PDB file of C-alpha atoms in Angstrom:
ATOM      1  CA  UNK A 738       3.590 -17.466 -22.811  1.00 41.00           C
ATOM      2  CA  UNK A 739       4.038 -13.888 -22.624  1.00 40.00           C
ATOM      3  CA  UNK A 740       3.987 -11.178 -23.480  1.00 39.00           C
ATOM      4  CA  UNK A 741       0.593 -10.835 -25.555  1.00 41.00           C
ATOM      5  CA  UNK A 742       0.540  -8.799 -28.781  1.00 42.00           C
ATOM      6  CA  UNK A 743      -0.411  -4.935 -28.688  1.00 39.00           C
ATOM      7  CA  UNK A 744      -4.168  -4.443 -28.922  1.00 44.00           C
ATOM      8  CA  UNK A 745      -5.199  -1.513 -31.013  1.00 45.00           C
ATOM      9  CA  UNK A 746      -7.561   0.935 -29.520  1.00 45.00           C
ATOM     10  CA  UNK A 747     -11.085   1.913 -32.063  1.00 45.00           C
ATOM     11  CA  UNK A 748      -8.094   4.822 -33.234  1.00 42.00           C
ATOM     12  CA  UNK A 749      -5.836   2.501 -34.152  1.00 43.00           C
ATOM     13  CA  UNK A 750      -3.445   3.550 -31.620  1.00 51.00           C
ATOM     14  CA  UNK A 751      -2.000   0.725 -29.144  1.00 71.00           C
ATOM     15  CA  UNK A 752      -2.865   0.833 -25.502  1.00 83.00           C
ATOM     16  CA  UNK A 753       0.155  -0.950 -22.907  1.00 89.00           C
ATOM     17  CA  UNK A 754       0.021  -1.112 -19.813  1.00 91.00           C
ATOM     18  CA  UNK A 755       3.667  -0.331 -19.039  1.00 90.00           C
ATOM     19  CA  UNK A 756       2.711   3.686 -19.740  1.00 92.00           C
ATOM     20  CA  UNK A 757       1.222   3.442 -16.044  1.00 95.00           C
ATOM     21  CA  UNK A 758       3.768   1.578 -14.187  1.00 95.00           C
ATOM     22  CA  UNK A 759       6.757   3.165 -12.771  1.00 96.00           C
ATOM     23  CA  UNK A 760       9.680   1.102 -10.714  1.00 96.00           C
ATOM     24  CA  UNK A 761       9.594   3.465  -7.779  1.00 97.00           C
ATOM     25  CA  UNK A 762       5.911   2.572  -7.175  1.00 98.00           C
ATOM     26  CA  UNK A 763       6.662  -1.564  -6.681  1.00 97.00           C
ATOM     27  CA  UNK A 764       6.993  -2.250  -3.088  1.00 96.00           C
ATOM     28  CA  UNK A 765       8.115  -5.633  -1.274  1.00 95.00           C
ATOM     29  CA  UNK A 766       5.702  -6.372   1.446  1.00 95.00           C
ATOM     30  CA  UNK A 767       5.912  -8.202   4.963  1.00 93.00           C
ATOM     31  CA  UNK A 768       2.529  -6.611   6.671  1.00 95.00           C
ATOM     32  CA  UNK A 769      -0.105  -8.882   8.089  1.00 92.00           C
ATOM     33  CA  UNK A 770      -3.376  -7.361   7.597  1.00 96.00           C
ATOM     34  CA  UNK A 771      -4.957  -6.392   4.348  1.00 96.00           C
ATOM     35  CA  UNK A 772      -5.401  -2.874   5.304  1.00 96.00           C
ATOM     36  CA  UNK A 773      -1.697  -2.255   6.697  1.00 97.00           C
ATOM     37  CA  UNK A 774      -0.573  -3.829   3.002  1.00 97.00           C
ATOM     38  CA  UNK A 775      -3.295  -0.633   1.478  1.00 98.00           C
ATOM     39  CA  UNK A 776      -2.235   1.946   3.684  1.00 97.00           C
ATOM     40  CA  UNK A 777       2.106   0.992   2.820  1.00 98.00           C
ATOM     41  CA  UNK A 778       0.882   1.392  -0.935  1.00 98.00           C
ATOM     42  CA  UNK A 779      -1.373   4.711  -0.256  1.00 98.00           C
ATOM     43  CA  UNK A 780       1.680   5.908   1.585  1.00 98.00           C
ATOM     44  CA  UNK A 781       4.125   5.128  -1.552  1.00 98.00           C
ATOM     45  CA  UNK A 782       2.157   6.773  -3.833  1.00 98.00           C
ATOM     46  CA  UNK A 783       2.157   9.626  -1.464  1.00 98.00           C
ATOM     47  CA  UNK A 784       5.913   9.645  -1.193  1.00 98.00           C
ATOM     48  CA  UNK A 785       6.546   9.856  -4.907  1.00 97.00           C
ATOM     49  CA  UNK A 786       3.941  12.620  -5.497  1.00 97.00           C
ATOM     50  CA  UNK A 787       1.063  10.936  -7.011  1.00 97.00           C
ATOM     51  CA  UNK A 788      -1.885  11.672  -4.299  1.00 97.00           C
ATOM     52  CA  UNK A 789      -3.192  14.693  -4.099  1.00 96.00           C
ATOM     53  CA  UNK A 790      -4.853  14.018  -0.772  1.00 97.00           C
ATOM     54  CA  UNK A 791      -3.305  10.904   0.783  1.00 97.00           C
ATOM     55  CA  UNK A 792      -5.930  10.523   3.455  1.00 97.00           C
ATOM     56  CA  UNK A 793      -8.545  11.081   0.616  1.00 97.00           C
ATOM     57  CA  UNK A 794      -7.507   8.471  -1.466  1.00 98.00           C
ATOM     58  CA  UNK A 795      -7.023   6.092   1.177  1.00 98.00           C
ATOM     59  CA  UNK A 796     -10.701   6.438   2.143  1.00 98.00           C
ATOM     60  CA  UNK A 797     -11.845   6.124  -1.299  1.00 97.00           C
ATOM     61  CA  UNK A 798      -9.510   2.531  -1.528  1.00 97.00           C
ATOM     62  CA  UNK A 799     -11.383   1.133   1.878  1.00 96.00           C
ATOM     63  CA  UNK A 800     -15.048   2.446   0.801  1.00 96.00           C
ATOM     64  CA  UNK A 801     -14.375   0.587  -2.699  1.00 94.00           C
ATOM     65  CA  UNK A 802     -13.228  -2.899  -0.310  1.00 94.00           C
ATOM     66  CA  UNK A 803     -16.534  -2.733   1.790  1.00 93.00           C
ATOM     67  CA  UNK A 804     -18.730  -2.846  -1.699  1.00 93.00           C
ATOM     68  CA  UNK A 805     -16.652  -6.171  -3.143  1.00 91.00           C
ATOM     69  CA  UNK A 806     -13.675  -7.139  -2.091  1.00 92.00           C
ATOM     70  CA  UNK A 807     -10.973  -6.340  -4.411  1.00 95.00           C
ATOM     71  CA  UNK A 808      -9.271 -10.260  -4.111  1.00 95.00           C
ATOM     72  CA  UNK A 809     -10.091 -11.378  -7.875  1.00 94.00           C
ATOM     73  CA  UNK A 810      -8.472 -14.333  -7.336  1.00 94.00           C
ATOM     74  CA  UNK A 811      -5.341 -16.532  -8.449  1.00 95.00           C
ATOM     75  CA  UNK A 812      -3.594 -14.624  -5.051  1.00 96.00           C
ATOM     76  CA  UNK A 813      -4.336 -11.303  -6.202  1.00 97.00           C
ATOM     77  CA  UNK A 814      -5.881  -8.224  -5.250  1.00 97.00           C
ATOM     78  CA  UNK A 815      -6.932  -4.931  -7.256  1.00 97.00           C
ATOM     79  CA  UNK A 816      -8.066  -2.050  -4.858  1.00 97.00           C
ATOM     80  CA  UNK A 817      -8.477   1.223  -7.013  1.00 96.00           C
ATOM     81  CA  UNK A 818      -9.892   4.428  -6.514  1.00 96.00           C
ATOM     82  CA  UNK A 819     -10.862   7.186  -9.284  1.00 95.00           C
ATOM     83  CA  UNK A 820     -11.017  10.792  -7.746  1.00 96.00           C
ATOM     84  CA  UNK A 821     -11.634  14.265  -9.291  1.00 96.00           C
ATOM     85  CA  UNK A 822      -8.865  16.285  -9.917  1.00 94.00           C
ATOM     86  CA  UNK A 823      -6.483  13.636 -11.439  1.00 96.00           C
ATOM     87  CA  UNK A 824      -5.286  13.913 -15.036  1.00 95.00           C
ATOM     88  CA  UNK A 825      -3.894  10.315 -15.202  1.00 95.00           C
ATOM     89  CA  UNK A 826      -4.119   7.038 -14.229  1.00 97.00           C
ATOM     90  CA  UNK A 827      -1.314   5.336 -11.952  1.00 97.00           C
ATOM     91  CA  UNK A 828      -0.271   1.480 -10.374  1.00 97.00           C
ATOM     92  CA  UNK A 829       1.747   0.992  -7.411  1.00 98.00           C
ATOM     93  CA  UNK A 830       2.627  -2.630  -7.331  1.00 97.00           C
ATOM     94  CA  UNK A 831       2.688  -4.641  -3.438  1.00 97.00           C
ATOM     95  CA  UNK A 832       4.642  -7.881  -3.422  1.00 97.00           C
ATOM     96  CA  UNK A 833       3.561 -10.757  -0.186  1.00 96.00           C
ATOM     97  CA  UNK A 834       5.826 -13.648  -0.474  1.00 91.00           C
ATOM     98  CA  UNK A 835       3.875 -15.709   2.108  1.00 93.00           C
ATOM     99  CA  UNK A 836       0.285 -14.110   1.009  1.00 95.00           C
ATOM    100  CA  UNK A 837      -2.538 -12.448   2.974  1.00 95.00           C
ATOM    101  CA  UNK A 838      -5.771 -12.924   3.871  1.00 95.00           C
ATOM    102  CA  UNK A 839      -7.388 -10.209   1.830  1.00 95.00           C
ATOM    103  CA  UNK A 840     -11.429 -12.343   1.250  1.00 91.00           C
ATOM    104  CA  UNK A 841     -10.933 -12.773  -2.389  1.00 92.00           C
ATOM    105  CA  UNK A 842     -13.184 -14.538  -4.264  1.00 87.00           C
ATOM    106  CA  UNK A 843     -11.571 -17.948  -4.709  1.00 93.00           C
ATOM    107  CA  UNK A 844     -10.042 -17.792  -0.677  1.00 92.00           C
ATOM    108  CA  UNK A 845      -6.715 -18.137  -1.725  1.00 94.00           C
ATOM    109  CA  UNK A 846      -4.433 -15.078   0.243  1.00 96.00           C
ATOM    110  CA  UNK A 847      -3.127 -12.441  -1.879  1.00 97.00           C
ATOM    111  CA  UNK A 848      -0.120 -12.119  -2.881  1.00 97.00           C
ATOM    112  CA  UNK A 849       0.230  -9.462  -5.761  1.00 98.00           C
ATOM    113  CA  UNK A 850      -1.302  -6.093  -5.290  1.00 98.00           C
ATOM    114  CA  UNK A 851      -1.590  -3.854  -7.926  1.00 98.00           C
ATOM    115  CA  UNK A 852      -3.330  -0.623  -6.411  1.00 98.00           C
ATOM    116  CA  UNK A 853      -4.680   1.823  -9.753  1.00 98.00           C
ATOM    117  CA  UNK A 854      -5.609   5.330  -8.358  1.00 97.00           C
ATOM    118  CA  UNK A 855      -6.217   8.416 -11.091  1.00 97.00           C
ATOM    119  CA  UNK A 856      -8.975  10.335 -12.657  1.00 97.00           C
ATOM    120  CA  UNK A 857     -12.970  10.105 -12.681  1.00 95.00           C
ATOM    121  CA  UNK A 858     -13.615  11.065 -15.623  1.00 96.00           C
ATOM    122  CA  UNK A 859     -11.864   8.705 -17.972  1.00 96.00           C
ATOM    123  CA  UNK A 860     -13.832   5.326 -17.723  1.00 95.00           C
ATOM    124  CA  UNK A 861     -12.912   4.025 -21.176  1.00 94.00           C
ATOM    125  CA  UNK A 862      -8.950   4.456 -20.385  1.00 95.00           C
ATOM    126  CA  UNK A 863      -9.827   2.964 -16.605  1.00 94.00           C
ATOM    127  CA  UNK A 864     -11.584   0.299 -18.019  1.00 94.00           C
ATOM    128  CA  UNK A 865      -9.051  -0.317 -20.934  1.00 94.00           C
ATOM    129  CA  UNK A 866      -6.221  -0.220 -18.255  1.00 95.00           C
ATOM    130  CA  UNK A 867      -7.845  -2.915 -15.639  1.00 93.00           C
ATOM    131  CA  UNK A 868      -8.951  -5.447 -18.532  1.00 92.00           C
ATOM    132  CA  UNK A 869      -4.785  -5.103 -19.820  1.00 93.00           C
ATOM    133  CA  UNK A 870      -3.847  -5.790 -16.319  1.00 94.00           C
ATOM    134  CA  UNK A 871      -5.934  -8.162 -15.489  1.00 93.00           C
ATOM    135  CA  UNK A 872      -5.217 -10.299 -18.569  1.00 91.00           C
ATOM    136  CA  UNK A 873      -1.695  -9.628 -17.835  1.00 94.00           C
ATOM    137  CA  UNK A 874      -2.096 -11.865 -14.530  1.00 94.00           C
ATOM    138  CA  UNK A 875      -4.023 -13.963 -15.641  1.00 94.00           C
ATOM    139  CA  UNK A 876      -0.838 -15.720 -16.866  1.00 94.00           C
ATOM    140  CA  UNK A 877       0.602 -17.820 -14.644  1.00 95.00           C
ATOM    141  CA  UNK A 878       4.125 -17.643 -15.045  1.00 96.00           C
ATOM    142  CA  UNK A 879       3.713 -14.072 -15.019  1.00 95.00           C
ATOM    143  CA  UNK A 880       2.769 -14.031 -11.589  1.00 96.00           C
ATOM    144  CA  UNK A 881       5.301 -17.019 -10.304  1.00 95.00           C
ATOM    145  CA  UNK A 882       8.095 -14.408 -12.395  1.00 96.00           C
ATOM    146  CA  UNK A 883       6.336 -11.151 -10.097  1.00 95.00           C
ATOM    147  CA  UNK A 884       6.664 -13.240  -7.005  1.00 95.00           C
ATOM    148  CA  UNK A 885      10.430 -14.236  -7.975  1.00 94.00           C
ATOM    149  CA  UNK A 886      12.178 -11.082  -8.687  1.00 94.00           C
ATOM    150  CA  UNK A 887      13.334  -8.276  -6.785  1.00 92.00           C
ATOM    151  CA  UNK A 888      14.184  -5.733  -8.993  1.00 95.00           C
ATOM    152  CA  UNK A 889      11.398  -3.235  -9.751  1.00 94.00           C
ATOM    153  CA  UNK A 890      13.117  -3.106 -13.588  1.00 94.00           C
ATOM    154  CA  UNK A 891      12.751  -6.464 -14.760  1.00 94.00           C
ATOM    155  CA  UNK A 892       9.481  -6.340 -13.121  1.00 93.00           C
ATOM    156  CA  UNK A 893       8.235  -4.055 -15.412  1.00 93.00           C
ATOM    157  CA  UNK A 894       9.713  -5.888 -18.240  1.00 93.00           C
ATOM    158  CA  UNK A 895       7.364  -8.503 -17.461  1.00 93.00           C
ATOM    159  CA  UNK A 896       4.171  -5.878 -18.702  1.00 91.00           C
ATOM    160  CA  UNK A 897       6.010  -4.545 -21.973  1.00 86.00           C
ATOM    161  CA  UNK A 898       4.109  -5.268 -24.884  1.00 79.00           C
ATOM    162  CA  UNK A 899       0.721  -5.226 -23.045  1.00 80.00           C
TER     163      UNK A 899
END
């Protein structure tokens, strides 16, 4: 099950996850559009300081939806945008009980959001960061687990080690 053993970087160094999540940035969601469920998560990061320009960012999450939708499948969705001027990398977390329609891939409606926002100059760490999370959720209890709990804390237990 979970969780996974620490990969080590071509340094030898371990990359997790966890360094990027933060409790205050997991939301529970009842919204019925996909962009209402993006702008409550743009507006979080906002509130706890992360966005530099909110409207910005937000623009830079809805361009990145009209290319390929962000709905990977298995009910969830991964909207990002990298901007200049960031030093690091960030995840706010959006929880839908009943799911959305959001046009992922498989047409199952999203449920788990996990909206990554931060600099445009560090592809290796970006890249390093979405191939973590998304073999994070690609575990299936992992996600039932997400889906279950309401504390932000034992949420982020769930991505120690990764």
């Amino acid at each position: 099950m979970f969780p996974p053993k620490l990969k080590q970087d071509k340094n030898g160094t371990h990359f997790s996850i966890s360094r990027y999540l933060d409790p205050k940035l997991v939301e529970r969601l009842d919204l019925n559009e996909r962009d209402e469920v993006l702008h409550a998560l743009v507006d979080l990061l906002d509130h706890q300081g992360k966005l530099k320009d909110k409207e910005a960012f937000f623009q830079a999450i809805l361009e990145r939806e009209k290319i390929v939708s962000t709905g990977i499948g298995m009910g969830v969705a991964i909207p990002h945008a990298k901007l200049p001027g960031y030093r690091d990398f960030f995840v706010a977390i959006g929880v839908h009980p009943k799911g959305i329609v959001w046009e992922s891939l498989d047409g199952v409606p999203v449920r788990l959001v996990f909206m990554i926002g931060g600099p445009d100059d560090k592809q290796t760490e970006y890249l390093q960061l979405l191939s973590h999370l998304t073999l994070a959720i690609k575990d299936e209890e992992r996600r039932k687990k997400i889906l279950q709990l309401t504390d932000p804390e034992e949420m982020m237990a769930l991505f120690r080690g990764i």
